[in-house]
């Protein structure tokens, strides 16, 4: 065999191998694999799979692709990049509006409190169905120096979720900062009776009132905490 024929043969073999590899790669559902890897906590590997997706493919479900890219970026702590992907995903009609809640959470982590509130508003009624989102909304208002809106949001949350005792804990901290100690004490009392708090939480409540200068309220709360502890102890016997 001449050298020329040998080179041509080697070239043909190389082309066939490349074509076979490309076909094998095309047959792999990279998005499906990325989804599974992400659920199992392998964010880096999921990202590697998404990087192999052919974004020029006309049949590509781009809404799902950008959603997965956003979720992976969120897990990797790239919150700004994640929100860019989520917003691209949300430009497609069939994408779940719950993605706005991810945008809100990421915006909060980026200290973009206005952006978080806008995203919560864009999510629509689904935002009202989650106590955690209401708490986030209140905290955003608080960070934006809008205490009235923060308190109003928590009051609405308490009406919607009557057993969500953490609302009282969150509002307690706001009320102490606003020097509304009687109202703060009342929220602390509700929380102590219903939420079964840890000793650390009880001490933090008492310390907050004492450090505010209202020693009487701190003593009153400490006495109630001891009384509640004795009551629970008797019930457990």
Short mmCIF file of C-alpha atoms in Angstrom, two decimals:
data_model
loop_
_atom_site.label_atom_id
_atom_site.label_comp_id
_atom_site.label_asym_id
_atom_site.label_seq_id
_atom_site.Cartn_x
_atom_site.Cartn_y
_atom_site.Cartn_z
CA UNK A 1 0.00 0.00 0.00
CA UNK A 2 1.40 3.36 -1.00
CA UNK A 3 1.89 6.10 1.55
CA UNK A 4 -0.84 8.21 -0.12
CA UNK A 5 -3.40 5.40 0.11
CA UNK A 6 -2.44 4.79 3.74
CA UNK A 7 -3.00 8.45 4.63
CA UNK A 8 -6.39 8.44 2.87
CA UNK A 9 -7.38 5.27 4.76
CA UNK A 10 -6.33 6.74 8.10
CA UNK A 11 -8.31 9.91 7.32
CA UNK A 12 -11.43 7.89 6.51
CA UNK A 13 -11.11 5.88 9.72
CA UNK A 14 -10.67 9.09 11.72
CA UNK A 15 -13.76 10.64 10.12
CA UNK A 16 -15.82 7.53 10.83
CA UNK A 17 -14.73 7.50 14.48
CA UNK A 18 -15.58 11.21 14.85
CA UNK A 19 -18.98 10.69 13.25
CA UNK A 20 -19.69 7.75 15.55
CA UNK A 21 -18.67 9.77 18.62
CA UNK A 22 -20.85 12.69 17.53
CA UNK A 23 -23.82 10.36 16.99
CA UNK A 24 -23.27 8.79 20.40
CA UNK A 25 -23.12 12.24 21.98
CA UNK A 26 -26.27 13.32 20.12
CA UNK A 27 -28.10 10.25 21.43
CA UNK A 28 -27.35 11.20 25.06
CA UNK A 29 -30.07 13.15 26.84
CA UNK A 30 -27.75 15.68 28.46
CA UNK A 31 -30.62 17.66 30.02
CA UNK A 32 -32.16 14.52 31.48
CA UNK A 33 -28.82 13.53 32.96
CA UNK A 34 -28.28 17.04 34.29
CA UNK A 35 -31.69 16.94 35.97
CA UNK A 36 -30.89 13.64 37.70
CA UNK A 37 -27.41 14.78 38.74
CA UNK A 38 -28.81 18.01 40.16
CA UNK A 39 -31.40 16.13 42.22
CA UNK A 40 -28.65 13.90 43.60
CA UNK A 41 -26.58 16.93 44.58
CA UNK A 42 -23.93 16.75 41.84
CA UNK A 43 -24.18 20.35 40.69
CA UNK A 44 -20.79 20.53 38.96
CA UNK A 45 -21.44 17.38 36.93
CA UNK A 46 -24.92 18.62 36.07
CA UNK A 47 -23.35 21.82 34.78
CA UNK A 48 -20.92 19.78 32.65
CA UNK A 49 -23.84 17.92 31.07
CA UNK A 50 -25.69 21.15 30.30
CA UNK A 51 -22.58 22.55 28.64
CA UNK A 52 -22.81 19.69 26.15
CA UNK A 53 -26.37 20.53 25.09
CA UNK A 54 -26.67 21.67 21.49
CA UNK A 55 -28.33 25.06 21.98
CA UNK A 56 -28.72 25.41 18.19
CA UNK A 57 -31.04 22.41 18.04
CA UNK A 58 -34.44 23.64 16.85
CA UNK A 59 -36.19 20.96 18.91
CA UNK A 60 -34.49 22.00 22.13
CA UNK A 61 -36.85 22.76 25.02
CA UNK A 62 -35.23 26.10 25.81
CA UNK A 63 -37.52 26.84 28.72
CA UNK A 64 -36.38 23.66 30.44
CA UNK A 65 -32.75 24.25 29.45
CA UNK A 66 -32.59 27.74 30.94
CA UNK A 67 -34.48 26.54 34.03
CA UNK A 68 -31.87 23.85 34.66
CA UNK A 69 -29.05 26.31 34.03
CA UNK A 70 -30.62 28.62 36.60
CA UNK A 71 -31.03 25.86 39.17
CA UNK A 72 -27.44 24.68 38.71
CA UNK A 73 -26.07 28.22 38.98
CA UNK A 74 -28.11 28.76 42.14
CA UNK A 75 -26.66 25.59 43.69
CA UNK A 76 -23.18 26.77 42.72
CA UNK A 77 -23.79 30.14 44.39
CA UNK A 78 -23.72 32.15 41.16
CA UNK A 79 -26.95 33.98 42.02
CA UNK A 80 -26.73 36.81 39.51
CA UNK A 81 -25.98 34.39 36.67
CA UNK A 82 -28.80 32.14 37.88
CA UNK A 83 -31.32 34.97 37.73
CA UNK A 84 -30.26 35.75 34.17
CA UNK A 85 -31.02 32.14 33.21
CA UNK A 86 -34.33 32.12 35.12
CA UNK A 87 -35.46 35.29 33.34
CA UNK A 88 -34.58 33.72 30.00
CA UNK A 89 -36.61 30.66 30.97
CA UNK A 90 -39.57 32.81 32.01
CA UNK A 91 -39.71 34.38 28.55
CA UNK A 92 -41.30 31.10 27.40
CA UNK A 93 -45.03 30.75 28.05
CA UNK A 94 -45.05 27.15 29.33
CA UNK A 95 -42.54 27.80 32.14
CA UNK A 96 -43.82 27.64 35.74
CA UNK A 97 -44.09 31.11 37.31
CA UNK A 98 -42.74 29.59 40.53
CA UNK A 99 -39.33 30.37 39.05
CA UNK A 100 -39.93 33.97 40.13
CA UNK A 101 -39.59 32.74 43.71
CA UNK A 102 -36.08 31.50 42.94
CA UNK A 103 -35.35 34.91 41.45
CA UNK A 104 -36.64 36.52 44.65
CA UNK A 105 -34.49 34.32 46.91
CA UNK A 106 -31.39 34.91 44.79
CA UNK A 107 -32.04 38.65 44.69
CA UNK A 108 -32.30 38.70 48.47
CA UNK A 109 -28.95 36.93 48.76
CA UNK A 110 -27.52 39.59 46.45
CA UNK A 111 -29.05 42.25 48.76
CA UNK A 112 -31.22 43.41 45.88
CA UNK A 113 -34.30 43.77 48.09
CA UNK A 114 -36.34 45.77 45.57
CA UNK A 115 -35.63 43.13 42.94
CA UNK A 116 -36.76 40.44 45.35
CA UNK A 117 -40.05 42.23 45.99
CA UNK A 118 -40.64 42.71 42.26
CA UNK A 119 -40.04 39.00 41.66
CA UNK A 120 -42.45 38.05 44.46
CA UNK A 121 -45.07 40.31 42.87
CA UNK A 122 -44.46 38.76 39.45
CA UNK A 123 -44.99 35.29 40.90
CA UNK A 124 -48.65 36.14 41.50
CA UNK A 125 -50.90 34.20 43.84
CA UNK A 126 -48.43 31.34 44.36
CA UNK A 127 -46.33 33.71 46.49
CA UNK A 128 -49.19 33.98 48.97
CA UNK A 129 -49.34 30.21 49.38
CA UNK A 130 -45.92 29.90 51.02
CA UNK A 131 -45.19 31.13 54.53
CA UNK A 132 -41.47 31.32 53.74
CA UNK A 133 -42.14 33.75 50.90
CA UNK A 134 -44.24 35.99 53.14
CA UNK A 135 -41.41 36.01 55.69
CA UNK A 136 -38.94 36.89 52.90
CA UNK A 137 -41.22 39.67 51.69
CA UNK A 138 -41.44 41.15 55.19
CA UNK A 139 -37.67 41.01 55.61
CA UNK A 140 -37.16 42.79 52.27
CA UNK A 141 -39.44 45.62 53.40
CA UNK A 142 -37.55 45.77 56.69
CA UNK A 143 -34.19 45.98 54.91
CA UNK A 144 -35.59 48.77 52.73
CA UNK A 145 -36.47 50.77 55.87
CA UNK A 146 -40.20 50.25 55.43
CA UNK A 147 -41.17 48.91 58.87
CA UNK A 148 -44.89 49.57 58.42
CA UNK A 149 -44.97 47.38 55.31
CA UNK A 150 -42.89 44.71 57.05
CA UNK A 151 -45.31 44.57 59.99
CA UNK A 152 -48.33 44.64 57.70
CA UNK A 153 -46.92 41.74 55.68
CA UNK A 154 -46.38 39.66 58.81
CA UNK A 155 -49.85 40.50 60.13
CA UNK A 156 -51.29 39.24 56.85
CA UNK A 157 -49.14 36.12 57.10
CA UNK A 158 -50.40 35.41 60.61
CA UNK A 159 -53.99 35.57 59.33
CA UNK A 160 -53.22 33.22 56.44
CA UNK A 161 -51.06 30.75 58.38
CA UNK A 162 -52.46 30.60 61.89
CA UNK A 163 -49.93 28.01 63.07
CA UNK A 164 -46.82 29.61 61.59
CA UNK A 165 -45.31 30.70 64.90
CA UNK A 166 -42.07 31.91 63.31
CA UNK A 167 -43.97 34.98 62.12
CA UNK A 168 -44.27 36.01 65.78
CA UNK A 169 -40.56 35.48 66.30
CA UNK A 170 -39.71 37.58 63.27
CA UNK A 171 -42.11 40.33 64.28
CA UNK A 172 -40.75 40.29 67.85
CA UNK A 173 -37.33 41.32 66.53
CA UNK A 174 -38.84 44.15 64.49
CA UNK A 175 -40.94 45.40 67.40
CA UNK A 176 -37.96 45.46 69.75
CA UNK A 177 -36.00 47.49 67.19
CA UNK A 178 -38.94 49.90 66.99
CA UNK A 179 -39.03 50.09 70.83
CA UNK A 180 -42.57 48.72 70.91
CA UNK A 181 -41.76 46.54 73.88
CA UNK A 182 -45.28 45.64 75.04
CA UNK A 183 -46.23 44.38 71.60
CA UNK A 184 -42.88 42.57 71.38
CA UNK A 185 -43.54 40.89 74.72
CA UNK A 186 -46.97 39.73 73.58
CA UNK A 187 -45.50 38.15 70.43
CA UNK A 188 -42.77 36.47 72.48
CA UNK A 189 -45.40 35.04 74.83
CA UNK A 190 -47.40 33.60 71.93
CA UNK A 191 -44.25 32.07 70.51
CA UNK A 192 -43.13 30.56 73.82
CA UNK A 193 -46.47 28.87 74.45
CA UNK A 194 -46.92 27.44 70.95
CA UNK A 195 -43.60 26.95 69.22
CA UNK A 196 -41.73 24.85 71.82
CA UNK A 197 -38.61 26.98 71.43
CA UNK A 198 -35.10 25.98 72.41
CA UNK A 199 -33.44 27.46 75.49
CA UNK A 200 -31.23 29.47 73.14
CA UNK A 201 -34.28 31.14 71.56
CA UNK A 202 -35.84 31.92 74.94
CA UNK A 203 -32.60 33.48 76.16
CA UNK A 204 -32.32 35.54 72.97
CA UNK A 205 -35.82 36.93 73.55
CA UNK A 206 -35.09 37.82 77.15
CA UNK A 207 -31.70 39.32 76.23
CA UNK A 208 -33.26 41.44 73.48
CA UNK A 209 -35.71 42.98 75.93
CA UNK A 210 -33.07 43.45 78.62
CA UNK A 211 -30.59 45.03 76.21
CA UNK A 212 -33.31 47.39 75.01
CA UNK A 213 -33.48 48.79 78.52
CA UNK A 214 -36.90 47.40 79.38
CA UNK A 215 -35.86 45.20 82.30
CA UNK A 216 -39.41 44.76 83.55
CA UNK A 217 -40.52 43.17 80.28
CA UNK A 218 -37.44 40.94 80.29
CA UNK A 219 -38.23 39.74 83.83
CA UNK A 220 -41.89 39.15 82.94
CA UNK A 221 -40.88 37.04 79.93
CA UNK A 222 -38.32 35.07 81.98
CA UNK A 223 -41.00 34.27 84.58
CA UNK A 224 -43.41 33.10 81.90
CA UNK A 225 -40.68 30.96 80.33
CA UNK A 226 -40.04 29.24 83.69
CA UNK A 227 -43.76 28.74 84.21
CA UNK A 228 -44.16 27.27 80.74
CA UNK A 229 -41.20 24.96 81.33
CA UNK A 230 -42.75 23.65 84.55
CA UNK A 231 -46.12 23.12 82.83
CA UNK A 232 -44.56 21.15 79.98
CA UNK A 233 -42.54 19.12 82.51
CA UNK A 234 -45.71 18.07 84.35
CA UNK A 235 -47.42 17.06 81.10
CA UNK A 236 -44.50 14.82 80.20
CA UNK A 237 -44.66 12.88 83.47
#
